[in-house]
mmCIF file of C-alpha atoms in Angstrom:
data_model
loop_
_atom_site.group_PDB
_atom_site.id
_atom_site.type_symbol
_atom_site.label_atom_id
_atom_site.label_comp_id
_atom_site.label_asym_id
_atom_site.label_seq_id
_atom_site.Cartn_x
_atom_site.Cartn_y
_atom_site.Cartn_z
ATOM 1 C CA MET A 1 -46.777 -56.364 7.402
ATOM 2 C CA THR A 2 -48.996 -56.644 4.662
ATOM 3 C CA GLU A 3 -49.023 -54.236 1.318
ATOM 4 C CA VAL A 4 -52.465 -52.649 2.855
ATOM 5 C CA GLU A 5 -50.892 -52.159 6.254
ATOM 6 C CA GLY A 6 -47.411 -50.775 4.773
ATOM 7 C CA LEU A 7 -49.812 -48.240 2.413
ATOM 8 C CA LEU A 8 -51.838 -47.255 5.118
ATOM 9 C CA ARG A 9 -48.710 -46.018 7.144
ATOM 10 C CA GLU A 10 -47.137 -43.961 4.371
ATOM 11 C CA LEU A 11 -50.233 -42.500 3.381
ATOM 12 C CA ALA A 12 -51.194 -41.894 7.189
ATOM 13 C CA PRO A 13 -49.145 -38.837 7.794
ATOM 14 C CA GLN A 14 -49.885 -37.112 4.427
ATOM 15 C CA VAL A 15 -53.693 -37.451 5.086
ATOM 16 C CA LEU A 16 -53.569 -36.200 8.426
ATOM 17 C CA ALA A 17 -51.397 -32.826 7.009
ATOM 18 C CA ALA A 18 -54.259 -32.285 4.300
ATOM 19 C CA LEU A 19 -56.834 -32.475 6.865
ATOM 20 C CA VAL A 20 -55.091 -29.848 9.297
ATOM 21 C CA ARG A 21 -53.810 -27.875 6.380
ATOM 22 C CA ARG A 22 -57.966 -27.780 5.687
ATOM 23 C CA TYR A 23 -59.607 -27.236 9.081
ATOM 24 C CA GLY A 24 -56.712 -27.063 11.878
ATOM 25 C CA GLY A 25 -57.247 -28.721 14.589
ATOM 26 C CA PHE A 26 -54.407 -31.376 15.353
ATOM 27 C CA ASP A 27 -56.595 -33.711 17.686
ATOM 28 C CA THR A 28 -59.775 -33.726 16.042
ATOM 29 C CA CYS A 29 -58.088 -34.066 12.391
ATOM 30 C CA GLU A 30 -56.131 -37.125 13.905
ATOM 31 C CA ASP A 31 -59.099 -38.691 15.359
ATOM 32 C CA ALA A 32 -61.142 -38.298 11.930
ATOM 33 C CA VAL A 33 -57.985 -39.622 10.178
ATOM 34 C CA GLN A 34 -57.518 -42.740 12.524
ATOM 35 C CA GLU A 35 -61.493 -43.554 11.733
ATOM 36 C CA ALA A 36 -60.711 -43.475 8.161
ATOM 37 C CA LEU A 37 -57.604 -45.895 8.148
ATOM 38 C CA LEU A 38 -60.000 -48.416 10.540
ATOM 39 C CA ALA A 39 -62.522 -48.135 7.523
ATOM 40 C CA ALA A 40 -59.890 -48.685 5.090
ATOM 41 C CA ALA A 41 -58.136 -51.651 6.893
ATOM 42 C CA GLN A 42 -61.479 -53.515 7.094
ATOM 43 C CA GLN A 43 -62.830 -52.598 3.563
ATOM 44 C CA TRP A 44 -59.426 -52.684 1.152
ATOM 45 C CA PRO A 45 -58.312 -56.148 1.907
ATOM 46 C CA ALA A 46 -61.719 -57.578 0.975
ATOM 47 C CA GLU A 47 -62.532 -54.685 -1.680
ATOM 48 C CA GLY A 48 -59.490 -53.860 -3.272
ATOM 49 C CA VAL A 49 -57.399 -50.950 -2.968
ATOM 50 C CA PRO A 50 -58.920 -47.776 -4.794
ATOM 51 C CA ASP A 51 -57.443 -46.359 -7.496
ATOM 52 C CA HIS A 52 -56.479 -43.349 -5.531
ATOM 53 C CA PRO A 53 -55.990 -44.547 -2.159
ATOM 54 C CA LYS A 54 -55.011 -41.225 -0.768
ATOM 55 C CA GLY A 55 -57.961 -39.433 -2.021
ATOM 56 C CA TRP A 56 -60.038 -41.992 -0.524
ATOM 57 C CA LEU A 57 -58.590 -42.034 2.673
ATOM 58 C CA ILE A 58 -58.771 -37.682 2.551
ATOM 59 C CA THR A 59 -62.288 -38.160 1.442
ATOM 60 C CA THR A 60 -63.069 -40.470 3.969
ATOM 61 C CA ALA A 61 -61.555 -38.629 7.108
ATOM 62 C CA SER A 62 -62.901 -35.143 5.575
ATOM 63 C CA ARG A 63 -66.501 -36.622 5.869
ATOM 64 C CA ARG A 64 -65.966 -37.674 9.329
ATOM 65 C CA ARG A 65 -64.241 -34.441 10.413
ATOM 66 C CA ILE A 66 -67.033 -32.223 8.718
ATOM 67 C CA GLU A 67 -69.715 -34.601 11.052
ATOM 68 C CA GLN A 68 -67.383 -33.578 13.740
ATOM 69 C CA TRP A 69 -67.542 -29.752 12.836
ATOM 70 C CA ARG A 70 -71.367 -30.116 12.551
ATOM 71 C CA SER A 71 -71.712 -31.734 15.900
ATOM 72 C CA GLU A 72 -69.808 -29.205 17.515
ATOM 73 C CA THR A 73 -71.548 -25.760 15.890
ATOM 74 C CA ALA A 74 -74.840 -27.413 16.413
ATOM 75 C CA ARG A 75 -74.481 -27.063 20.070
ATOM 76 C CA GLN A 76 -73.408 -23.673 19.360
ATOM 77 C CA ARG A 77 -76.283 -22.718 17.361
ATOM 78 C CA ARG A 78 -74.779 -22.298 13.979
ATOM 79 C CA GLU A 79 -75.711 -25.296 11.876
ATOM 80 C CA GLN A 80 -76.852 -23.301 8.755
ATOM 81 C CA ALA A 81 -73.377 -21.540 8.600
ATOM 82 C CA VAL A 82 -71.936 -25.391 8.790
ATOM 83 C CA ALA A 83 -74.226 -26.798 6.266
ATOM 84 C CA LEU A 84 -73.019 -24.212 3.533
ATOM 85 C CA ALA A 85 -69.343 -25.212 4.116
ATOM 86 C CA GLU A 86 -67.753 -26.122 0.967
ATOM 87 C CA PRO A 87 -66.873 -29.688 0.560
ATOM 88 C CA PRO A 88 -62.925 -30.141 1.219
ATOM 89 C CA ASP A 89 -60.456 -30.727 -1.827
ATOM 90 C CA PRO A 90 -60.229 -34.406 -2.583
ATOM 91 C CA GLU A 91 -56.311 -34.238 -2.842
ATOM 92 C CA PRO A 92 -54.195 -31.812 -1.137
ATOM 93 C CA VAL A 93 -52.404 -28.959 -3.007
ATOM 94 C CA ALA A 94 -50.392 -30.161 -5.930
ATOM 95 C CA GLY A 95 -46.289 -30.083 -5.215
ATOM 96 C CA VAL A 96 -46.753 -30.152 -1.626
ATOM 97 C CA ASP A 97 -44.967 -33.013 0.109
ATOM 98 C CA ASP A 98 -47.567 -33.284 2.986
ATOM 99 C CA THR A 99 -45.621 -35.609 5.563
ATOM 100 C CA LEU A 100 -42.676 -32.488 5.555
ATOM 101 C CA THR A 101 -45.235 -30.085 6.211
ATOM 102 C CA LEU A 102 -46.662 -32.011 9.056
ATOM 103 C CA LEU A 103 -43.104 -32.465 10.250
ATOM 104 C CA LEU A 104 -43.209 -28.552 10.452
ATOM 105 C CA LEU A 105 -46.403 -28.330 12.309
ATOM 106 C CA CYS A 106 -45.311 -30.639 14.783
ATOM 107 C CA CYS A 107 -41.965 -28.782 15.521
ATOM 108 C CA HIS A 108 -44.212 -25.471 16.136
ATOM 109 C CA PRO A 109 -42.257 -22.603 18.117
ATOM 110 C CA SER A 110 -45.087 -23.104 20.960
ATOM 111 C CA LEU A 111 -43.888 -26.574 21.981
ATOM 112 C CA PRO A 112 -41.357 -27.332 23.857
ATOM 113 C CA ARG A 113 -38.138 -29.424 22.235
ATOM 114 C CA PRO A 114 -39.138 -32.454 23.950
ATOM 115 C CA SER A 115 -42.532 -32.275 22.907
ATOM 116 C CA GLN A 116 -41.450 -31.383 19.272
ATOM 117 C CA VAL A 117 -39.582 -34.592 18.783
ATOM 118 C CA ALA A 118 -42.298 -36.649 20.779
ATOM 119 C CA LEU A 119 -45.018 -35.540 19.087
ATOM 120 C CA THR A 120 -43.617 -36.036 15.297
ATOM 121 C CA LEU A 121 -42.098 -39.042 15.912
ATOM 122 C CA ARG A 122 -45.672 -40.210 17.047
ATOM 123 C CA ALA A 123 -47.470 -38.677 14.417
ATOM 124 C CA VAL A 124 -45.094 -38.888 11.434
ATOM 125 C CA GLY A 125 -42.611 -41.774 12.155
ATOM 126 C CA GLY A 126 -45.333 -43.679 13.522
ATOM 127 C CA LEU A 127 -43.443 -45.275 16.511
ATOM 128 C CA THR A 128 -45.088 -45.941 19.821
ATOM 129 C CA THR A 129 -44.909 -44.180 22.775
ATOM 130 C CA ALA A 130 -42.846 -47.039 24.436
ATOM 131 C CA GLU A 131 -40.489 -47.016 21.219
ATOM 132 C CA ILE A 132 -40.264 -43.461 21.521
ATOM 133 C CA ALA A 133 -39.524 -43.330 25.528
ATOM 134 C CA ARG A 134 -36.880 -45.734 24.871
ATOM 135 C CA ALA A 135 -35.151 -43.229 22.253
ATOM 136 C CA PHE A 136 -35.129 -40.703 25.118
ATOM 137 C CA LEU A 137 -34.140 -42.870 27.743
ATOM 138 C CA VAL A 138 -37.283 -41.475 29.576
ATOM 139 C CA PRO A 139 -39.968 -43.214 31.484
ATOM 140 C CA GLU A 140 -43.416 -44.115 28.941
ATOM 141 C CA ALA A 141 -45.544 -41.958 30.960
ATOM 142 C CA THR A 142 -43.481 -38.914 30.434
ATOM 143 C CA ILE A 143 -43.595 -39.223 26.581
ATOM 144 C CA GLY A 144 -47.600 -40.009 26.812
ATOM 145 C CA GLN A 145 -47.768 -36.707 28.677
ATOM 146 C CA ARG A 146 -45.704 -34.695 26.356
ATOM 147 C CA ILE A 147 -47.513 -35.896 23.160
ATOM 148 C CA SER A 148 -51.005 -34.919 24.798
ATOM 149 C CA ARG A 149 -50.083 -31.798 25.720
ATOM 150 C CA ALA A 150 -48.652 -31.101 22.546
ATOM 151 C CA LYS A 151 -52.422 -31.667 20.875
ATOM 152 C CA GLN A 152 -53.708 -29.663 23.407
ATOM 153 C CA LYS A 153 -51.283 -26.690 22.218
ATOM 154 C CA LEU A 154 -51.873 -27.253 18.674
ATOM 155 C CA ARG A 155 -55.538 -27.262 18.758
ATOM 156 C CA GLY A 156 -56.893 -25.072 16.101
ATOM 157 C CA GLU A 157 -53.238 -24.612 14.458
ATOM 158 C CA ARG A 158 -52.933 -24.734 10.921
ATOM 159 C CA LEU A 159 -50.309 -25.668 8.444
ATOM 160 C CA THR A 160 -47.660 -23.120 7.595
ATOM 161 C CA SER A 161 -43.922 -23.190 6.085
ATOM 162 C CA ASP A 162 -42.845 -19.592 6.994
ATOM 163 C CA GLU A 163 -41.133 -20.588 10.160
ATOM 164 C CA ARG A 164 -38.734 -23.326 8.847
ATOM 165 C CA PRO A 165 -35.584 -21.933 9.997
ATOM 166 C CA GLU A 166 -36.729 -21.590 13.478
ATOM 167 C CA ARG A 167 -38.114 -25.242 13.372
ATOM 168 C CA LEU A 168 -35.293 -26.527 11.117
ATOM 169 C CA ALA A 169 -33.102 -28.265 14.292
ATOM 170 C CA ALA A 170 -36.232 -29.744 15.677
ATOM 171 C CA VAL A 171 -36.966 -31.370 12.182
ATOM 172 C CA LEU A 172 -33.568 -32.777 12.477
ATOM 173 C CA GLN A 173 -33.638 -34.114 15.859
ATOM 174 C CA VAL A 174 -36.525 -35.561 14.821
ATOM 175 C CA LEU A 175 -35.474 -37.177 11.974
ATOM 176 C CA TYR A 176 -32.135 -38.290 13.330
ATOM 177 C CA LEU A 177 -33.977 -40.337 16.093
ATOM 178 C CA ILE A 178 -36.380 -41.823 13.691
ATOM 179 C CA PHE A 179 -33.217 -43.104 11.459
ATOM 180 C CA THR A 180 -31.662 -44.352 14.650
ATOM 181 C CA GLU A 181 -34.956 -46.170 15.655
ATOM 182 C CA GLY A 182 -35.125 -47.740 12.160
ATOM 183 C CA HIS A 183 -31.387 -48.584 11.961
ATOM 184 C CA THR A 184 -31.557 -50.419 15.203
ATOM 185 C CA ALA A 185 -34.992 -51.569 16.390
ATOM 186 C CA SER A 186 -35.220 -50.897 20.231
ATOM 187 C CA SER A 187 -37.249 -53.815 20.439
ATOM 188 C CA GLY A 188 -39.064 -56.671 18.641
ATOM 189 C CA ASP A 189 -37.491 -59.784 16.738
ATOM 190 C CA ALA A 190 -36.036 -57.241 13.871
ATOM 191 C CA LEU A 191 -32.502 -55.630 14.047
ATOM 192 C CA SER A 192 -33.725 -52.851 11.656
ATOM 193 C CA ARG A 193 -37.126 -51.177 10.680
ATOM 194 C CA VAL A 194 -36.128 -50.325 6.975
ATOM 195 C CA ASP A 195 -39.360 -48.670 6.371
ATOM 196 C CA LEU A 196 -38.244 -45.895 9.127
ATOM 197 C CA THR A 197 -34.788 -45.469 7.854
ATOM 198 C CA THR A 198 -36.044 -45.311 4.133
ATOM 199 C CA GLU A 199 -38.601 -42.477 4.987
ATOM 200 C CA ALA A 200 -36.082 -40.305 7.136
ATOM 201 C CA ILE A 201 -33.485 -40.628 4.302
ATOM 202 C CA ARG A 202 -36.119 -39.666 1.852
ATOM 203 C CA LEU A 203 -37.617 -36.265 3.810
ATOM 204 C CA VAL A 204 -33.609 -35.555 4.791
ATOM 205 C CA ARG A 205 -32.956 -35.705 0.840
ATOM 206 C CA GLN A 206 -35.680 -33.257 0.363
ATOM 207 C CA LEU A 207 -34.231 -30.891 2.994
ATOM 208 C CA HIS A 208 -31.034 -30.985 1.396
ATOM 209 C CA ALA A 209 -32.508 -30.476 -1.958
ATOM 210 C CA GLU A 210 -34.422 -27.199 -0.751
ATOM 211 C CA LEU A 211 -31.165 -25.884 1.715
ATOM 212 C CA PRO A 212 -27.964 -27.472 -0.092
ATOM 213 C CA ASP A 213 -25.778 -24.762 1.952
ATOM 214 C CA ASP A 214 -26.969 -25.616 5.157
ATOM 215 C CA GLY A 215 -23.894 -28.008 6.843
ATOM 216 C CA GLU A 216 -26.190 -29.537 9.467
ATOM 217 C CA VAL A 217 -28.902 -30.564 6.636
ATOM 218 C CA THR A 218 -26.000 -32.191 4.650
ATOM 219 C CA GLY A 219 -24.253 -34.021 7.557
ATOM 220 C CA LEU A 220 -27.443 -35.542 8.460
ATOM 221 C CA LEU A 221 -27.918 -37.013 4.986
ATOM 222 C CA ALA A 222 -24.234 -37.729 4.905
ATOM 223 C CA LEU A 223 -24.641 -39.903 8.174
ATOM 224 C CA MET A 224 -27.586 -41.306 7.296
ATOM 225 C CA LEU A 225 -26.334 -42.619 3.864
ATOM 226 C CA LEU A 226 -22.763 -43.579 5.745
ATOM 227 C CA THR A 227 -24.589 -45.565 7.969
ATOM 228 C CA ASP A 228 -27.379 -47.100 6.041
ATOM 229 C CA ALA A 229 -24.744 -48.217 3.484
ATOM 230 C CA ARG A 230 -23.623 -50.744 6.511
ATOM 231 C CA ARG A 231 -27.035 -52.458 6.703
ATOM 232 C CA PRO A 232 -26.543 -55.419 4.243
ATOM 233 C CA ALA A 233 -23.858 -56.908 6.042
ATOM 234 C CA ARG A 234 -24.992 -56.077 9.648
ATOM 235 C CA VAL A 235 -26.789 -59.833 9.962
ATOM 236 C CA ASP A 236 -25.821 -62.929 8.762
ATOM 237 C CA GLU A 237 -28.451 -65.528 6.392
ATOM 238 C CA THR A 238 -29.793 -66.450 9.774
ATOM 239 C CA GLY A 239 -30.500 -63.180 10.935
ATOM 240 C CA ALA A 240 -28.114 -62.928 13.962
ATOM 241 C CA LEU A 241 -26.224 -59.687 14.177
ATOM 242 C CA VAL A 242 -22.803 -59.050 12.696
ATOM 243 C CA PRO A 243 -20.824 -56.538 14.725
ATOM 244 C CA LEU A 244 -19.111 -54.212 12.656
ATOM 245 C CA ALA A 245 -15.564 -55.754 12.807
ATOM 246 C CA ASP A 246 -16.902 -58.955 11.603
ATOM 247 C CA GLN A 247 -18.755 -57.683 8.495
ATOM 248 C CA ASP A 248 -18.357 -58.497 5.096
ATOM 249 C CA ARG A 249 -17.380 -55.262 3.632
ATOM 250 C CA THR A 250 -18.010 -56.241 0.412
ATOM 251 C CA ARG A 251 -21.433 -56.025 0.989
ATOM 252 C CA TRP A 252 -21.671 -52.502 1.956
ATOM 253 C CA ASN A 253 -23.454 -49.710 -0.300
ATOM 254 C CA ARG A 254 -20.557 -48.467 -1.941
ATOM 255 C CA ALA A 255 -22.818 -45.799 -3.599
ATOM 256 C CA PHE A 256 -24.131 -44.441 -0.399
ATOM 257 C CA ILE A 257 -20.689 -44.602 0.654
ATOM 258 C CA GLU A 258 -19.304 -42.610 -2.037
ATOM 259 C CA GLU A 259 -22.193 -40.048 -1.907
ATOM 260 C CA GLY A 260 -21.881 -39.776 2.016
ATOM 261 C CA VAL A 261 -18.381 -39.252 1.735
ATOM 262 C CA SER A 262 -18.827 -36.520 -0.995
ATOM 263 C CA LEU A 263 -21.364 -34.807 0.873
ATOM 264 C CA ILE A 264 -19.474 -34.419 4.539
ATOM 265 C CA THR A 265 -16.124 -33.753 2.556
ATOM 266 C CA LYS A 266 -17.999 -30.641 0.968
ATOM 267 C CA ALA A 267 -19.932 -29.866 4.224
ATOM 268 C CA LEU A 268 -16.946 -29.700 6.506
ATOM 269 C CA ALA A 269 -14.958 -27.318 3.983
ATOM 270 C CA THR A 270 -17.723 -24.871 3.372
ATOM 271 C CA ALA A 271 -20.047 -24.736 6.769
ATOM 272 C CA PRO A 272 -19.551 -24.111 10.358
ATOM 273 C CA VAL A 273 -19.156 -27.760 12.002
ATOM 274 C CA GLY A 274 -22.102 -29.422 13.737
ATOM 275 C CA PRO A 275 -22.751 -32.138 15.753
ATOM 276 C CA TYR A 276 -24.269 -34.206 12.823
ATOM 277 C CA GLN A 277 -21.423 -33.104 10.514
ATOM 278 C CA LEU A 278 -19.048 -34.418 13.365
ATOM 279 C CA GLN A 279 -21.159 -37.757 13.473
ATOM 280 C CA ALA A 280 -20.962 -38.406 9.810
ATOM 281 C CA ALA A 281 -17.000 -37.734 9.561
ATOM 282 C CA ILE A 282 -16.744 -40.640 12.190
ATOM 283 C CA ALA A 283 -19.028 -42.878 9.852
ATOM 284 C CA ALA A 284 -17.035 -42.109 6.858
ATOM 285 C CA VAL A 285 -13.678 -42.961 8.774
ATOM 286 C CA HIS A 286 -15.108 -46.534 9.458
ATOM 287 C CA ASP A 287 -16.717 -46.721 5.990
ATOM 288 C CA GLU A 288 -13.583 -46.051 4.206
ATOM 289 C CA ALA A 289 -11.331 -48.488 6.405
ATOM 290 C CA PRO A 290 -10.444 -51.358 3.847
ATOM 291 C CA THR A 291 -10.885 -53.750 7.060
ATOM 292 C CA ALA A 292 -11.539 -53.156 10.524
ATOM 293 C CA ALA A 293 -8.081 -53.359 11.633
ATOM 294 C CA GLU A 294 -6.973 -50.565 9.348
ATOM 295 C CA THR A 295 -9.771 -48.321 10.964
ATOM 296 C CA ASP A 296 -7.999 -44.989 11.634
ATOM 297 C CA TRP A 297 -9.268 -45.001 15.627
ATOM 298 C CA ALA A 298 -6.997 -41.968 16.869
ATOM 299 C CA GLU A 299 -8.994 -39.615 14.087
ATOM 300 C CA ILE A 300 -12.222 -41.417 15.504
ATOM 301 C CA LEU A 301 -11.497 -40.236 18.883
ATOM 302 C CA THR A 302 -10.227 -37.158 18.096
ATOM 303 C CA LEU A 303 -13.535 -36.555 16.278
ATOM 304 C CA TYR A 304 -15.691 -37.731 19.600
ATOM 305 C CA ASP A 305 -13.214 -35.343 21.246
ATOM 306 C CA LEU A 306 -14.792 -32.462 19.391
ATOM 307 C CA LEU A 307 -18.455 -33.971 19.389
ATOM 308 C CA ARG A 308 -18.159 -34.367 23.223
ATOM 309 C CA VAL A 309 -17.824 -30.395 23.099
ATOM 310 C CA VAL A 310 -20.327 -29.617 20.737
ATOM 311 C CA ALA A 311 -23.055 -31.944 21.370
ATOM 312 C CA PRO A 312 -22.467 -33.968 24.666
ATOM 313 C CA GLY A 313 -24.673 -36.572 25.865
ATOM 314 C CA PRO A 314 -24.822 -40.046 27.211
ATOM 315 C CA MET A 315 -24.606 -42.032 24.086
ATOM 316 C CA VAL A 316 -21.630 -39.705 22.911
ATOM 317 C CA THR A 317 -19.644 -40.771 26.212
ATOM 318 C CA LEU A 318 -20.361 -44.364 25.485
ATOM 319 C CA ASN A 319 -19.299 -44.506 21.965
ATOM 320 C CA ARG A 320 -16.133 -42.186 22.768
ATOM 321 C CA VAL A 321 -15.133 -44.709 25.411
ATOM 322 C CA VAL A 322 -14.808 -47.500 22.776
ATOM 323 C CA ALA A 323 -12.501 -45.259 20.693
ATOM 324 C CA PHE A 324 -10.315 -44.275 23.443
ATOM 325 C CA ALA A 325 -10.217 -48.223 24.240
ATOM 326 C CA GLN A 326 -9.192 -48.726 20.682
ATOM 327 C CA VAL A 327 -6.440 -46.153 20.997
ATOM 328 C CA HIS A 328 -5.118 -46.816 24.584
ATOM 329 C CA GLY A 329 -6.265 -50.363 25.328
ATOM 330 C CA PRO A 330 -9.152 -52.179 27.217
ATOM 331 C CA ALA A 331 -8.105 -51.079 30.609
ATOM 332 C CA ALA A 332 -7.697 -47.404 30.082
ATOM 333 C CA GLY A 333 -11.064 -48.087 28.578
ATOM 334 C CA LEU A 334 -12.806 -49.627 31.408
ATOM 335 C CA ALA A 335 -11.376 -46.818 33.740
ATOM 336 C CA GLU A 336 -12.966 -44.092 31.201
ATOM 337 C CA LEU A 337 -16.134 -46.406 31.401
ATOM 338 C CA ALA A 338 -16.203 -46.158 35.078
ATOM 339 C CA ALA A 339 -15.364 -42.484 34.986
ATOM 340 C CA ALA A 340 -18.643 -42.034 32.999
ATOM 341 C CA THR A 341 -21.427 -40.263 35.151
ATOM 342 C CA GLY A 342 -25.152 -39.441 34.836
ATOM 343 C CA PRO A 343 -28.134 -41.961 35.263
ATOM 344 C CA ALA A 344 -29.160 -42.380 31.642
ATOM 345 C CA PRO A 345 -25.811 -44.233 30.530
ATOM 346 C CA ALA A 346 -25.871 -46.305 33.460
ATOM 347 C CA LYS A 347 -28.977 -47.848 33.056
ATOM 348 C CA HIS A 348 -28.607 -48.382 29.186
ATOM 349 C CA HIS A 349 -27.720 -52.086 28.212
ATOM 350 C CA ARG A 350 -24.594 -50.550 26.003
ATOM 351 C CA VAL A 351 -22.814 -49.797 29.357
ATOM 352 C CA ASP A 352 -22.874 -53.427 29.696
ATOM 353 C CA ALA A 353 -21.925 -54.640 26.410
ATOM 354 C CA ILE A 354 -19.175 -52.415 26.199
ATOM 355 C CA ARG A 355 -18.182 -53.377 29.701
ATOM 356 C CA ALA A 356 -18.244 -57.172 28.524
ATOM 357 C CA HIS A 357 -16.337 -56.181 25.497
ATOM 358 C CA LEU A 358 -13.673 -54.639 27.197
ATOM 359 C CA LEU A 359 -13.359 -56.973 30.035
ATOM 360 C CA GLU A 360 -12.757 -59.910 27.601
ATOM 361 C CA LEU A 361 -10.330 -58.287 25.612
ATOM 362 C CA SER A 362 -8.660 -57.743 28.633
ATOM 363 C CA GLY A 363 -8.733 -61.393 29.822
ATOM 364 C CA ASP A 364 -11.275 -61.261 32.389
ATOM 365 C CA ALA A 365 -13.866 -63.910 30.896
ATOM 366 C CA ALA A 366 -15.809 -64.323 34.160
ATOM 367 C CA GLY A 367 -16.647 -60.969 34.161
ATOM 368 C CA ALA A 368 -16.902 -60.429 30.557
ATOM 369 C CA ARG A 369 -19.616 -63.346 30.880
ATOM 370 C CA GLU A 370 -21.611 -61.664 33.557
ATOM 371 C CA ALA A 371 -21.883 -58.059 31.819
ATOM 372 C CA TYR A 372 -22.972 -59.729 28.943
ATOM 373 C CA LEU A 373 -25.616 -61.608 29.942
ATOM 374 C CA ALA A 374 -26.497 -58.419 32.222
ATOM 375 C CA ALA A 375 -26.820 -56.552 28.780
ATOM 376 C CA ALA A 376 -28.824 -59.192 27.298
ATOM 377 C CA ARG A 377 -31.100 -58.762 29.905
ATOM 378 C CA ARG A 378 -31.624 -55.104 29.470
ATOM 379 C CA THR A 379 -32.328 -54.817 25.956
ATOM 380 C CA LEU A 380 -35.421 -55.574 24.508
ATOM 381 C CA SER A 381 -34.396 -56.116 20.890
ATOM 382 C CA LEU A 382 -34.195 -59.810 20.303
ATOM 383 C CA PRO A 383 -31.322 -59.729 17.978
ATOM 384 C CA GLU A 384 -29.263 -58.093 20.136
ATOM 385 C CA GLN A 385 -30.114 -60.467 23.230
ATOM 386 C CA ALA A 386 -29.362 -63.451 20.874
ATOM 387 C CA TYR A 387 -25.685 -61.976 20.009
ATOM 388 C CA LEU A 388 -25.063 -60.799 23.698
ATOM 389 C CA GLN A 389 -26.144 -64.375 25.200
ATOM 390 C CA SER A 390 -23.834 -66.044 22.498
ATOM 391 C CA ARG A 391 -20.900 -63.930 23.488
ATOM 392 C CA ALA A 392 -21.519 -64.940 26.931
ATOM 393 C CA ALA A 393 -21.858 -68.442 26.239
ATOM 394 C CA LYS A 394 -18.274 -68.605 24.462
ATOM 395 C CA LEU A 395 -16.996 -67.438 27.636
ATOM 396 C CA GLU A 396 -18.495 -70.196 30.037
ATOM 397 C CA PRO A 397 -15.695 -72.224 31.983
#
């Protein structure tokens, strides 16, 4: 990604938020912002980035939005009133974080939760429809319909923050999915997308600063820090994936681990327990283990048993199987995996990857090799494909 592309990606949600706050109408403002971004992508590489790129984008997008407005009102014979409209402010209101405000708009209570999440991932996270579909484990067409319908429902809405409490759960889920996509990209040649993890952590830090006593906000921040702490050791010098058990723990970000452990310890002691806190507690157990062999898998299994009650789901089920196998052995883990039901986990490459690992531990090299290759065929992440294929190759007779 070039410097200009990175800057435009960073500024796009802020510019969109500024326009929607000023004019209302999510879809028409988004069209205007896209035209401004296109103009910038064409002009800035040749002419240089302006001194105030955000203001430039807001002004350019505002002009386009005014042109749209005038065209619409002309058809309704209101040209004179539109012509007298005041020009927009060149910059948004001082002190307002536009990205967070846009998150709150996308999580408008009139939208179903899946649509809130999908729209926010598209508008704020910059994920493609295909990436969002993989995050949800649903068809791409379904996500496209959700986004389109959500934009229609938000037509004419303006940005407000007075409904934050009822929107907070959706915002947290959105940020969690953005971070997850960044931590392990669902497709492409890079294992991680640091731009997404960094932005997710930044926004959750801001939420935590405003809501320091909210256990789930604190839990999500702790979870992200404890997970991102391991990122430096997740690939080797060639860019190949390194599994958790084989990572060089001296490369982990100790500052993130200390902060994450402190946050989750306080949250568990002072707030009602929620799913993000439980996931953060699991991550803390991993990060505090001096070596992989010293990991307290019994405690992790207990935490997953709680998480399965508080927030059941296909990924929770699969992760619990791994912990169960570590405590009770690979044969018992395979039995648990076979007992897992539901169409989503059965189609996910992690099912085959976990099965392969457990078969390998149980001594079934042929079965493990077949499962590794099946997992490699199902994932769209090139680093994961290469890792799974390498594990299969090691088991060739």
